[in-house]
Tab-separated table of C-alpha atoms and ligand atoms in Angstrom:
chain	number	residue	atom	x	y	z
A	222	MET	CA	-23.170	154.909	55.428
A	223	THR	CA	-25.890	157.496	55.204
A	224	GLU	CA	-28.557	155.180	53.804
A	225	GLN	CA	-27.889	152.553	56.384
A	226	SER	CA	-27.655	154.936	59.278
A	227	LYS	CA	-30.978	156.516	58.417
A	228	ASN	CA	-32.647	153.143	58.631
A	229	ARG	CA	-33.571	152.993	62.294
A	230	LYS	CA	-34.321	149.293	62.035
A	231	SER	CA	-30.679	148.653	61.187
A	232	ILE	CA	-29.348	150.003	64.488
A	233	PRO	CA	-28.873	146.678	66.262
A	234	ALA	CA	-27.246	145.090	63.247
A	235	ARG	CA	-24.836	147.926	62.629
A	236	THR	CA	-24.054	148.285	66.319
A	237	LYS	CA	-23.267	144.599	66.652
A	238	GLY	CA	-21.394	144.517	63.369
A	239	ALA	CA	-19.345	147.475	64.449
A	240	VAL	CA	-18.612	145.852	67.780
A	241	CYS	CA	-17.230	142.815	65.959
A	242	ALA	CA	-15.161	145.120	63.746
A	243	LEU	CA	-13.880	146.875	66.847
A	244	LEU	CA	-12.820	143.616	68.474
A	245	VAL	CA	-10.839	142.801	65.345
A	246	LEU	CA	-9.328	146.278	65.514
A	247	LEU	CA	-8.440	145.997	69.190
A	248	ALA	CA	-6.712	142.708	68.444
A	249	ALA	CA	-4.714	144.547	65.787
A	250	VAL	CA	-3.513	147.280	68.159
A	251	PRO	CA	0.135	146.566	69.073
A	252	ALA	CA	0.748	144.927	72.417
A	253	TYR	CA	2.501	147.950	73.921
A	254	ALA	CA	-0.632	149.995	73.439
A	255	LYS	CA	-2.891	147.393	74.975
A	256	GLY	CA	-4.368	146.675	78.343
A	257	SER	CA	-4.342	148.627	81.555
A	258	ALA	CA	-3.888	145.951	84.183
A	259	ASP	CA	-1.250	148.124	85.795
A	260	ALA	CA	-2.720	151.438	84.651
A	261	PRO	CA	-0.449	153.955	86.329
A	262	GLY	CA	-3.045	156.699	86.642
A	263	GLN	CA	-2.385	160.370	86.996
A	264	ASN	CA	1.004	160.238	88.612
A	265	THR	CA	2.803	158.753	85.653
A	266	GLN	CA	3.110	161.597	83.199
A	267	THR	CA	6.427	160.682	81.646
A	268	ALA	CA	6.186	159.829	78.006
A	269	ALA	CA	7.207	156.327	77.061
A	270	ALA	CA	8.612	155.510	73.651
A	271	GLY	CA	6.589	156.972	70.842
A	272	GLN	CA	4.616	160.129	70.593
A	273	ALA	CA	0.979	160.657	69.798
A	274	LYS	CA	1.175	162.130	66.320
A	275	TYR	CA	-2.492	161.825	65.416
A	276	VAL	CA	-4.727	162.848	68.324
A	277	PHE	CA	-8.503	162.748	68.511
A	278	VAL	CA	-10.300	164.239	71.515
A	279	PHE	CA	-14.012	163.445	71.408
A	280	ILE	CA	-16.184	165.389	73.858
A	281	GLY	CA	-19.763	164.339	74.456
A	282	ASP	CA	-21.315	167.500	75.818
A	283	GLY	CA	-23.494	166.559	78.772
A	284	MET	CA	-22.439	162.939	78.324
A	285	ALA	CA	-21.743	160.900	81.447
A	286	MET	CA	-22.579	157.272	82.287
A	287	PRO	CA	-26.396	157.724	82.178
A	288	GLN	CA	-26.310	158.988	78.593
A	289	ILE	CA	-23.856	156.249	77.561
A	290	SER	CA	-25.771	153.504	79.398
A	291	ALA	CA	-29.084	154.663	77.934
A	292	ALA	CA	-27.639	154.385	74.415
A	293	GLU	CA	-26.320	150.893	75.135
A	294	VAL	CA	-29.565	149.682	76.708
A	295	PHE	CA	-31.448	151.161	73.756
A	296	ALA	CA	-29.204	149.338	71.278
A	297	THR	CA	-29.769	146.150	73.267
A	298	ALA	CA	-33.543	146.581	73.407
A	299	ARG	CA	-33.603	147.168	69.662
A	300	SER	CA	-31.599	144.045	68.945
A	301	SER	CA	-33.079	141.442	71.251
A	302	LYS	CA	-34.221	140.797	74.779
A	303	ASP	CA	-30.785	139.389	75.496
A	304	ILE	CA	-29.591	140.611	78.879
A	305	ASN	CA	-26.032	141.014	77.512
A	306	VAL	CA	-25.832	144.714	76.820
A	307	THR	CA	-24.795	145.759	73.326
A	308	ARG	CA	-21.697	147.878	73.797
A	309	LEU	CA	-20.819	151.109	72.073
A	310	GLY	CA	-17.440	151.143	70.347
A	311	PHE	CA	-15.767	153.557	72.737
A	312	THR	CA	-16.879	151.855	75.958
A	313	GLN	CA	-14.734	148.907	74.827
A	314	PHE	CA	-11.562	150.979	74.713
A	315	PRO	CA	-8.743	149.314	76.670
A	316	VAL	CA	-8.371	152.138	79.214
A	317	SER	CA	-11.056	153.985	81.138
A	318	GLY	CA	-10.995	156.535	83.922
A	319	LEU	CA	-13.263	158.822	85.918
A	320	THR	CA	-13.004	162.580	85.688
A	321	THR	CA	-14.208	165.216	88.143
A	322	THR	CA	-15.798	168.288	86.577
A	323	TYR	CA	-16.236	170.976	89.278
A	324	ASP	CA	-15.081	174.481	88.360
A	325	ALA	CA	-13.605	177.449	90.250
A	326	GLY	CA	-16.998	178.542	91.572
A	327	THR	CA	-19.319	175.534	91.743
A	328	PHE	CA	-19.494	171.749	91.884
A	329	ILE	CA	-21.778	171.924	88.834
A	330	THR	CA	-19.719	173.269	85.958
A	331	ASP	CA	-20.927	174.828	82.741
A	332	SER	CA	-19.443	174.061	79.308
A	333	ALA	CA	-17.207	177.157	79.287
A	334	SER	CA	-15.300	176.422	82.483
A	335	ALA	CA	-15.284	172.695	81.688
A	336	GLY	CA	-13.921	173.395	78.199
A	337	THR	CA	-11.276	175.675	79.718
A	338	ALA	CA	-10.234	172.907	82.109
A	339	LEU	CA	-9.971	170.289	79.331
A	340	ALA	CA	-8.246	172.576	76.835
A	341	THR	CA	-5.871	174.485	79.136
A	342	GLY	CA	-5.622	172.637	82.463
A	343	ASN	CA	-6.972	175.597	84.427
A	344	LYS	CA	-10.052	176.017	86.596
A	345	THR	CA	-12.141	179.089	86.007
A	346	LEU	CA	-15.665	180.362	86.667
A	347	SER	CA	-18.736	179.186	84.784
A	348	GLY	CA	-19.265	181.262	81.662
A	349	VAL	CA	-15.571	182.166	81.232
A	350	ILE	CA	-13.573	180.765	78.315
A	351	ASN	CA	-9.799	180.370	78.705
A	352	MET	CA	-9.332	183.243	81.155
A	353	ASP	CA	-8.697	183.206	84.889
A	354	PRO	CA	-11.547	183.869	87.369
A	355	GLY	CA	-10.463	187.538	87.488
A	356	LYS	CA	-10.837	187.658	83.681
A	357	THR	CA	-7.498	189.377	83.179
A	358	LYS	CA	-5.158	186.506	82.295
A	359	ALA	CA	-5.608	184.395	79.148
A	360	PHE	CA	-4.667	180.709	78.914
A	361	LYS	CA	-3.072	178.942	75.965
A	362	THR	CA	-4.936	175.883	74.717
A	363	ILE	CA	-3.699	172.384	73.931
A	364	ALA	CA	-4.684	172.980	70.291
A	365	GLU	CA	-2.515	176.114	70.172
A	366	TYR	CA	0.457	174.228	71.650
A	367	ALA	CA	-0.083	171.456	69.128
A	368	ARG	CA	-0.226	173.957	66.252
A	369	GLU	CA	3.051	175.530	67.396
A	370	ALA	CA	4.587	172.057	67.271
A	371	GLY	CA	3.579	171.788	63.621
A	372	MET	CA	0.410	169.713	63.964
A	373	LYS	CA	-2.644	170.539	61.880
A	374	ILE	CA	-5.727	171.409	63.925
A	375	GLY	CA	-9.377	170.498	63.451
A	376	VAL	CA	-12.390	171.613	65.507
A	377	ILE	CA	-15.699	169.878	64.752
A	378	SER	CA	-19.026	170.268	66.527
A	379	THR	CA	-22.682	169.458	65.967
A	380	VAL	CA	-23.561	172.810	67.577
A	381	THR	CA	-22.473	176.278	66.511
A	382	LEU	CA	-18.688	176.491	66.058
A	383	ASN	CA	-18.449	179.499	68.398
A	384	HIS	CA	-20.387	177.734	71.159
A	385	ALA	CA	-18.576	177.200	74.479
A	386	THR	CA	-16.973	173.783	73.949
A	387	PRO	CA	-15.445	174.300	70.472
A	388	ALA	CA	-14.532	177.893	71.448
A	389	SER	CA	-12.513	176.534	74.380
A	390	PHE	CA	-9.930	175.228	71.924
A	391	TYR	CA	-9.214	178.538	70.153
A	392	ALA	CA	-10.806	181.563	71.929
A	393	LYS	CA	-10.239	183.603	75.099
A	394	VAL	CA	-13.224	185.649	76.257
A	395	PRO	CA	-14.595	186.776	79.630
A	396	SER	CA	-18.072	185.569	78.639
A	397	ARG	CA	-19.180	182.617	76.529
A	398	SER	CA	-21.987	184.765	75.144
A	399	ASP	CA	-19.479	187.073	73.415
A	400	TYR	CA	-20.304	185.070	70.288
A	401	TYR	CA	-19.061	187.669	67.854
A	402	ASP	CA	-15.681	188.087	69.573
A	403	ILE	CA	-15.324	184.311	69.572
A	404	ALA	CA	-16.192	184.114	65.861
A	405	VAL	CA	-13.579	186.777	65.077
A	406	GLN	CA	-11.013	184.786	67.071
A	407	LEU	CA	-11.983	181.668	65.100
A	408	ALA	CA	-11.211	183.516	61.865
A	409	GLY	CA	-7.829	184.561	63.287
A	410	SER	CA	-6.931	181.204	64.844
A	411	GLY	CA	-5.029	179.814	61.865
A	412	PHE	CA	-6.533	176.388	62.624
A	413	ASP	CA	-6.915	174.181	59.584
A	414	TYR	CA	-10.404	172.727	59.706
A	415	PHE	CA	-13.607	173.983	61.322
A	416	ALA	CA	-16.710	171.939	60.560
A	417	GLY	CA	-20.265	171.270	61.718
A	418	GLY	CA	-22.737	173.920	62.865
A	419	ALA	CA	-22.827	177.555	61.771
A	420	LEU	CA	-21.447	180.643	63.529
A	421	ASN	CA	-23.845	182.153	66.047
A	422	GLN	CA	-24.315	185.940	65.583
A	423	PRO	CA	-21.742	186.168	62.736
A	424	LYS	CA	-22.475	189.899	62.380
A	425	GLY	CA	-22.676	190.605	66.103
A	426	LYS	CA	-25.621	190.907	68.496
A	427	ASN	CA	-27.113	193.755	66.497
A	428	GLY	CA	-26.105	192.509	63.070
A	429	ASP	CA	-23.949	195.580	62.399
A	430	GLN	CA	-20.421	194.107	62.503
A	431	PRO	CA	-18.311	192.772	59.611
A	432	ASP	CA	-19.452	189.216	58.823
A	433	ALA	CA	-17.174	186.729	60.614
A	434	VAL	CA	-17.515	184.277	57.714
A	435	GLU	CA	-16.139	186.977	55.403
A	436	LEU	CA	-13.337	187.627	57.896
A	437	ALA	CA	-12.459	183.937	57.784
A	438	LYS	CA	-12.448	183.980	53.975
A	439	ALA	CA	-10.170	187.037	54.027
A	440	ARG	CA	-7.825	185.040	56.285
A	441	GLY	CA	-7.592	182.330	53.644
A	442	TYR	CA	-10.372	179.944	54.646
A	443	THR	CA	-12.270	178.037	51.985
A	444	TYR	CA	-15.911	178.303	53.034
A	445	VAL	CA	-18.348	175.546	52.061
A	446	ASN	CA	-21.968	175.160	53.102
A	447	SER	CA	-23.340	172.554	50.742
A	448	ARG	CA	-22.972	168.797	50.776
A	449	GLU	CA	-21.604	168.782	47.227
A	450	ALA	CA	-18.907	171.389	47.891
A	451	PHE	CA	-17.994	169.645	51.128
A	452	ASN	CA	-17.673	166.228	49.514
A	453	ALA	CA	-15.495	167.747	46.787
A	454	LEU	CA	-12.882	168.988	49.320
A	455	ARG	CA	-9.562	167.215	48.877
A	456	PRO	CA	-6.186	167.325	50.665
A	457	GLY	CA	-4.440	170.536	49.708
A	458	ALA	CA	-7.701	172.477	50.036
A	459	GLY	CA	-5.982	174.700	52.610
A	460	LYS	CA	-7.833	176.032	55.628
A	461	VAL	CA	-11.515	175.055	55.612
A	462	LEU	CA	-14.652	176.413	57.278
A	463	ALA	CA	-17.443	173.914	56.559
A	464	ILE	CA	-20.952	174.695	57.757
A	465	ASN	CA	-23.728	172.142	57.528
A	466	ALA	CA	-26.294	172.815	54.800
A	467	VAL	CA	-29.208	171.994	57.129
A	468	LEU	CA	-29.410	173.881	60.423
A	469	GLN	CA	-31.665	173.607	63.468
A	470	ASP	CA	-31.808	175.315	66.870
A	471	ASP	CA	-30.097	178.643	66.025
A	472	GLY	CA	-27.404	177.284	63.738
A	473	ALA	CA	-26.667	173.794	65.063
A	474	MET	CA	-26.691	170.626	62.970
A	475	PRO	CA	-30.008	168.786	63.297
A	476	TYR	CA	-30.365	166.115	65.952
A	477	GLU	CA	-29.398	162.720	64.587
A	478	ILE	CA	-33.017	161.596	65.013
A	479	ASP	CA	-34.067	164.422	62.643
A	480	ARG	CA	-31.217	164.097	60.133
A	481	GLY	CA	-32.492	163.769	56.572
A	482	PRO	CA	-31.423	160.996	54.169
A	483	GLY	CA	-27.989	161.799	52.756
A	484	ASP	CA	-27.424	164.792	55.032
A	485	LEU	CA	-23.964	164.998	56.554
A	486	SER	CA	-23.312	163.467	59.973
A	487	LEU	CA	-20.711	164.005	62.684
A	488	ALA	CA	-18.943	160.896	61.329
A	489	ASP	CA	-18.825	162.452	57.827
A	490	TYR	CA	-17.188	165.596	59.236
A	491	THR	CA	-14.729	163.461	61.191
A	492	ARG	CA	-13.778	161.377	58.128
A	493	LYS	CA	-13.241	164.522	56.056
A	494	GLY	CA	-11.065	165.981	58.814
A	495	ILE	CA	-8.894	162.867	58.683
A	496	GLU	CA	-8.706	163.104	54.888
A	497	LEU	CA	-7.709	166.774	54.921
A	498	LEU	CA	-5.305	166.857	57.878
A	499	SER	CA	-3.483	163.525	57.804
A	500	ASP	CA	-1.063	164.399	54.991
A	501	ASN	CA	0.866	166.570	57.476
A	502	PRO	CA	4.300	165.107	58.456
A	503	LYS	CA	3.803	166.428	62.028
A	504	GLY	CA	0.315	164.932	62.354
A	505	PHE	CA	-2.887	166.484	63.637
A	506	PHE	CA	-4.973	167.296	66.710
A	507	MET	CA	-8.728	167.108	66.288
A	508	MET	CA	-11.475	167.953	68.782
A	509	ILE	CA	-14.847	166.479	67.867
A	510	GLU	CA	-17.869	167.482	69.948
A	511	GLY	CA	-21.241	165.775	70.166
A	512	GLY	CA	-22.820	168.996	71.393
A	513	LYS	CA	-26.497	168.179	71.203
A	514	VAL	CA	-26.421	165.317	73.694
A	515	ASP	CA	-26.391	168.209	76.157
A	516	TRP	CA	-29.156	170.149	74.449
A	517	ALA	CA	-31.418	167.067	74.331
A	518	CYS	CA	-30.822	166.356	78.006
A	519	HIS	CA	-31.523	169.966	79.020
A	520	ALA	CA	-34.946	169.408	77.458
A	521	ASN	CA	-35.288	165.917	79.022
A	522	ASP	CA	-35.570	164.276	75.590
A	523	ALA	CA	-33.957	160.848	76.033
A	524	GLY	CA	-34.701	159.710	72.477
A	525	ALA	CA	-32.851	162.646	70.927
A	526	SER	CA	-29.956	162.166	73.361
A	527	ILE	CA	-29.651	158.451	72.665
A	528	HIS	CA	-29.548	158.866	68.876
A	529	ASP	CA	-26.925	161.605	69.218
A	530	VAL	CA	-24.760	159.355	71.438
A	531	LEU	CA	-25.026	156.629	68.767
A	532	ALA	CA	-24.010	159.161	66.075
A	533	PHE	CA	-21.106	160.239	68.314
A	534	ASP	CA	-20.038	156.589	68.503
A	535	GLU	CA	-20.168	156.391	64.685
A	536	ALA	CA	-17.767	159.348	64.551
A	537	VAL	CA	-15.466	157.596	67.024
A	538	ARG	CA	-15.472	154.577	64.703
A	539	ALA	CA	-14.195	156.752	61.864
A	540	ALA	CA	-11.227	157.601	64.088
A	541	LEU	CA	-10.815	153.906	64.983
A	542	GLY	CA	-10.445	153.035	61.326
A	543	PHE	CA	-7.636	155.587	61.096
A	544	ALA	CA	-6.022	154.255	64.293
A	545	GLN	CA	-5.967	150.790	62.757
A	546	ALA	CA	-4.024	152.135	59.770
A	547	HIS	CA	-1.653	154.159	61.998
A	548	PRO	CA	-0.951	152.027	65.078
A	549	GLY	CA	1.602	153.345	67.548
A	550	GLU	CA	1.052	156.956	66.392
A	551	THR	CA	-2.629	157.525	67.097
A	552	LEU	CA	-4.371	158.389	70.363
A	553	ILE	CA	-8.147	158.583	70.749
A	554	VAL	CA	-9.594	160.047	73.955
A	555	ILE	CA	-13.322	160.183	74.709
A	556	THR	CA	-14.723	162.249	77.562
A	557	GLY	CA	-17.679	164.383	78.618
A	558	ASP	CA	-17.587	167.893	80.031
A	559	HIS	CA	-20.335	167.211	82.621
A	560	GLU	CA	-23.595	165.325	82.974
A	561	THR	CA	-26.840	167.041	81.924
A	562	GLY	CA	-30.378	166.514	83.164
A	563	GLY	CA	-29.717	164.215	86.085
A	564	MET	CA	-30.709	161.434	83.738
A	565	THR	CA	-30.919	157.969	85.176
A	566	LEU	CA	-31.910	154.432	84.311
A	567	GLY	CA	-34.874	153.809	86.582
A	568	PHE	CA	-38.120	155.571	87.441
A	569	ALA	CA	-40.449	155.217	90.418
A	570	GLY	CA	-43.349	154.188	88.194
A	571	THR	CA	-41.500	151.324	86.490
A	572	GLN	CA	-39.386	150.297	89.497
A	573	TYR	CA	-37.040	147.484	88.381
A	574	ASP	CA	-38.225	147.341	84.787
A	575	THR	CA	-37.146	149.185	81.652
A	576	PHE	CA	-38.975	149.323	78.329
A	577	PHE	CA	-36.490	150.936	75.973
A	578	ASP	CA	-38.335	149.550	72.948
A	579	LYS	CA	-40.734	152.465	73.554
A	580	VAL	CA	-37.896	154.957	72.951
A	581	ALA	CA	-37.474	153.408	69.507
A	582	LEU	CA	-40.979	154.601	68.580
A	583	GLN	CA	-39.817	158.232	68.711
A	584	LYS	CA	-39.180	159.710	65.246
A	585	LYS	CA	-38.642	163.421	65.977
A	586	SER	CA	-36.733	165.437	68.570
A	587	PHE	CA	-38.597	167.788	70.878
A	588	ILE	CA	-37.410	170.780	68.831
A	589	ALA	CA	-38.520	169.279	65.505
A	590	PHE	CA	-41.958	168.656	67.040
A	591	ASN	CA	-42.072	172.283	68.213
A	592	ASP	CA	-40.908	173.595	64.822
A	593	ASP	CA	-43.012	171.326	62.608
A	594	ILE	CA	-46.173	170.671	64.620
A	595	LEU	CA	-46.769	172.649	67.777
A	596	GLY	CA	-45.474	176.020	66.544
A	597	PRO	CA	-47.706	176.121	63.448
A	598	TYR	CA	-50.683	174.849	65.485
A	599	LYS	CA	-50.239	177.600	68.058
A	600	ARG	CA	-49.911	180.203	65.348
A	601	ASP	CA	-52.993	179.085	63.445
A	602	THR	CA	-55.394	178.120	66.225
A	603	PRO	CA	-57.325	180.614	68.334
A	604	LEU	CA	-57.142	179.719	72.019
A	605	ALA	CA	-60.897	179.148	72.258
A	606	ARG	CA	-60.753	176.480	69.531
A	607	ALA	CA	-57.558	174.726	70.668
A	608	ARG	CA	-58.015	171.083	71.676
A	609	LEU	CA	-55.356	168.571	72.712
A	610	SER	CA	-57.241	165.993	70.627
A	611	ASP	CA	-56.231	167.931	67.472
A	612	LEU	CA	-52.587	167.033	68.183
A	613	VAL	CA	-53.019	163.455	69.389
A	614	PRO	CA	-52.331	161.860	65.951
A	615	ALA	CA	-49.213	164.028	65.419
A	616	ILE	CA	-47.987	163.173	68.926
A	617	LYS	CA	-48.376	159.490	68.100
A	618	ASP	CA	-46.432	159.924	64.830
A	619	ALA	CA	-43.600	161.908	66.384
A	620	PHE	CA	-43.157	160.137	69.723
A	621	GLY	CA	-45.054	156.863	69.445
A	622	LEU	CA	-47.139	157.991	72.397
A	623	ASP	CA	-50.544	156.306	72.306
A	624	TYR	CA	-52.940	158.681	74.062
A	625	SER	CA	-55.596	156.031	74.614
A	626	SER	CA	-53.153	153.891	76.588
A	627	LEU	CA	-52.350	156.645	79.113
A	628	SER	CA	-53.622	156.624	82.685
A	629	SER	CA	-56.102	159.312	83.645
A	630	PHE	CA	-53.334	160.978	85.699
A	631	GLN	CA	-51.061	161.124	82.630
A	632	LYS	CA	-53.912	162.458	80.461
A	633	GLU	CA	-54.522	165.152	83.062
A	634	GLN	CA	-50.825	166.128	83.027
A	635	LEU	CA	-50.825	166.342	79.221
A	636	GLU	CA	-53.992	168.433	79.142
A	637	PHE	CA	-52.547	170.797	81.755
A	638	ALA	CA	-49.298	171.143	79.786
A	639	PHE	CA	-51.246	171.680	76.552
A	640	GLN	CA	-53.177	174.550	78.134
A	641	ARG	CA	-49.876	176.032	79.349
A	642	SER	CA	-48.362	175.771	75.872
A	643	MET	CA	-51.354	177.490	74.298
A	644	GLY	CA	-51.092	180.469	76.650
A	645	ASN	CA	-48.665	183.028	75.238
A	646	GLU	CA	-45.218	183.613	76.773
A	647	ILE	CA	-46.351	186.543	78.879
A	648	GLU	CA	-49.318	184.740	80.326
A	649	ARG	CA	-47.248	181.673	81.092
A	650	PRO	CA	-46.473	181.734	84.808
A	651	VAL	CA	-42.823	181.632	85.780
A	652	ALA	CA	-43.648	180.405	89.269
A	653	GLU	CA	-41.452	177.798	90.863
A	654	ASP	CA	-43.870	174.962	90.247
A	655	GLN	CA	-44.016	175.799	86.537
A	656	PHE	CA	-40.221	175.814	86.303
A	657	LEU	CA	-39.959	172.487	88.072
A	658	LEU	CA	-42.553	171.039	85.711
A	659	TYR	CA	-41.247	172.359	82.377
A	660	GLY	CA	-37.893	174.103	82.929
A	661	GLY	CA	-38.693	176.978	80.583
A	662	TYR	CA	-39.309	174.599	77.648
A	663	GLU	CA	-42.508	174.168	75.676
A	664	PRO	CA	-44.741	172.601	78.364
A	665	LEU	CA	-46.634	170.150	76.132
A	666	THR	CA	-43.469	168.813	74.483
A	667	VAL	CA	-41.546	168.430	77.745
A	668	LYS	CA	-44.505	166.602	79.252
A	669	ILE	CA	-44.715	164.264	76.242
A	670	THR	CA	-41.018	163.323	76.421
A	671	GLN	CA	-41.173	162.964	80.191
A	672	ILE	CA	-44.157	160.600	79.976
A	673	MET	CA	-42.451	158.665	77.158
A	674	ASN	CA	-39.199	158.452	79.141
A	675	GLN	CA	-40.937	157.472	82.361
A	676	THR	CA	-42.843	154.731	80.557
A	677	ALA	CA	-39.488	153.438	79.300
A	678	GLY	CA	-37.987	153.607	82.814
A	679	ILE	CA	-35.830	156.725	82.387
A	680	GLY	CA	-35.835	159.438	85.065
A	681	TRP	CA	-34.666	163.060	85.151
A	682	THR	CA	-33.891	165.400	88.050
A	683	SER	CA	-32.938	168.660	86.314
A	684	TYR	CA	-33.116	170.855	83.208
A	685	ALA	CA	-29.515	171.899	83.866
A	686	HIS	CA	-26.178	170.174	84.490
A	687	THR	CA	-25.289	167.967	87.443
A	688	GLY	CA	-22.056	167.581	89.390
A	689	VAL	CA	-21.227	163.866	89.061
A	690	PRO	CA	-17.919	162.743	87.492
A	691	VAL	CA	-17.827	161.682	83.846
A	692	PRO	CA	-16.082	158.653	82.361
A	693	THR	CA	-13.054	159.053	80.077
A	694	PHE	CA	-11.930	156.342	77.639
A	695	ALA	CA	-8.651	156.031	75.747
A	696	LEU	CA	-7.177	153.887	73.000
A	697	GLY	CA	-3.800	154.062	71.321
A	698	VAL	CA	-0.355	155.411	72.077
A	699	HIS	CA	-0.084	156.570	75.735
A	700	GLN	CA	-3.590	155.367	76.476
A	701	GLU	CA	-2.304	154.265	79.914
A	702	LEU	CA	-2.166	157.912	81.038
A	703	PHE	CA	-5.960	158.029	81.090
A	704	GLY	CA	-6.641	155.275	83.649
A	705	GLY	CA	-7.653	156.173	87.216
A	706	TYR	CA	-9.694	158.857	88.938
A	707	TYR	CA	-8.537	162.380	88.159
A	708	ASP	CA	-9.675	165.914	87.430
A	709	ASN	CA	-10.743	167.400	84.092
A	710	THR	CA	-7.722	169.757	84.264
A	711	ASP	CA	-5.481	166.649	84.250
A	712	ILE	CA	-6.720	165.727	80.776
A	713	PHE	CA	-4.862	168.739	79.374
A	714	ARG	CA	-1.625	167.575	81.037
A	715	LYS	CA	-2.098	163.976	79.930
A	716	LEU	CA	-2.648	165.084	76.329
A	717	ALA	CA	0.385	167.373	76.450
A	718	SER	CA	2.442	164.495	77.800
A	719	ALA	CA	1.200	162.055	75.160
A	720	MET	CA	1.999	164.583	72.407
A	721	ASN	CA	5.380	165.510	73.898
A	722	LEU	CA	4.362	169.144	74.191
A	723	ALA	CA	5.995	171.105	76.981
A	724	PRO	CA	3.595	173.786	78.182
B	74	LIG	ZN1	-21.314	171.189	78.295
C-alpha cells in the first residue's frame, strides 16, 4: 500500500474504495454483533455469549470530533464538491459513544492521567502514570490482566514507546518524564510486541545508565530498526522491539505527511502485530496509538493532523480485515484521550465557508519545515541580511501559501513572526501576547499554518489540550458495551468485561 498511500492525489479514491470495502465487511459481521438500536450503555456490563479473544484498542492522541471531522471534510474536498461527507472507516462502526476525559485534578487532562484512566479505570493527577494521586499505590493495567489470562500483548505508537500513552499500558511511575524508568519497565514487561517510535532517553537523562534497548535484548527481545529486518519478522520470532528506521521530533515516527516512499506506516506496524500475535490460542490485546495527531494540534498544524488521522484510519482498516476473518472473536475499539488545540471547523474570517482544498496544498509538517528550511536559514543568515522574501518560495512549496495573495494584514503578521523567529531564543520575549500568538513554537511556522488553516476555515483556541468529551467507536464482539455517554475510566471496565477478565 505504500506506493498508493504516498500518492496524495489518490486519497479520495482510496478513502471511497475503503468505505465500500468496509460496508461489505460490516454486512459480513454476524447479526449478533451488529447494530445498537437498543445499546444498553454503561450499566450493562455482563458478558453475553462469546468472549473478545482478539482485542484492538486504537487511541488517537488529541483526537476528538474536530480532528475526525477535519479529516472527513478534507477527504470530501479532495474527492469532489459533493456535500455528502466522505466517511472514515471507523466513524462507520456500528456502535458509538461519548467519553468524558477529566482527571483527578483538572477538567483538562493530560495524556498520562488519561492513559491511566483508559488502561486501569482509575483517575489520577496529570503527569502521573498508573499510580494514585498520592503516588504511593500502583495500578494494574488492562494489558497486564490480559497477559495473565494468556493473551499476547502488543503496544504500538507513532511517538516514542516510553511516551505517556503507550507507557500507560505497561509502566507505573510518579512522573511521565521519568523516561528512563519507563523504558526499563518496558524491557521488564514481558509484553510480546513493541513497535513504532524509539525510546526517549534510553540511557537516562544524563546518558550514563545502561542502555534500555540492551536491557530489552537481555530480556529476550529481538530488536529491529530497519525496514528489511522488520519485514523479515515471522510468527515465532518471540518478543519483538521494532523501532522505525526514520525518526523525527526526538524519536517519533515522521508525520504521515512527511513519510518517505516505502517507509513503514502505522498500518504496517499494525499488520505485523496481527501476523506475529494471532497464532496464540488465547488471542491478543493490542493498543495502537496515533500519537502525533496530538503533537500536530499542539502546534496548530491542521494539515499534519489530518494526514495522521487518515493514517490512523488505515491502521484501523488493517484490524478490520482481521475482524472479517475472525468474526465473533474480535473487538475493535477506537477512542481519543482528549482533544488538543481547541480545533474547530469554522473561522471568523471565512464565516460559513470552508476551503479544505487549500489544506491539500500542504506538503510538509511544521516540524519538517523547521528542520529542513527555517533551521538552516536561521543558522546561515546573519540577522541584518535576513529577509522574509528569501523564504517565500520555500513557504509556497511546503504549505502552498501564495504570499502575493495575502492581505496586507496577513503579510504584516508574517513579517512580524519572521522577525520573531530570527531573534534568538533569549531575545524572544516570553510575554503573554507572544505566548498567545505562537505558544512557544517557531513563530514564523505557527503563523504560516494558522494563516493556511484560517484561509481553509479551521480555527484554534489553544496550544494545549481542551476539556471536551471525545467520541468512542466499537465494532465486533461486545461492541454494545461502548454505546452511551460514559467516563474514560469506564472503558477499562468495558474492555475487561468484553474479555472476561475479572479485575
Ligand atoms: Zn494525549
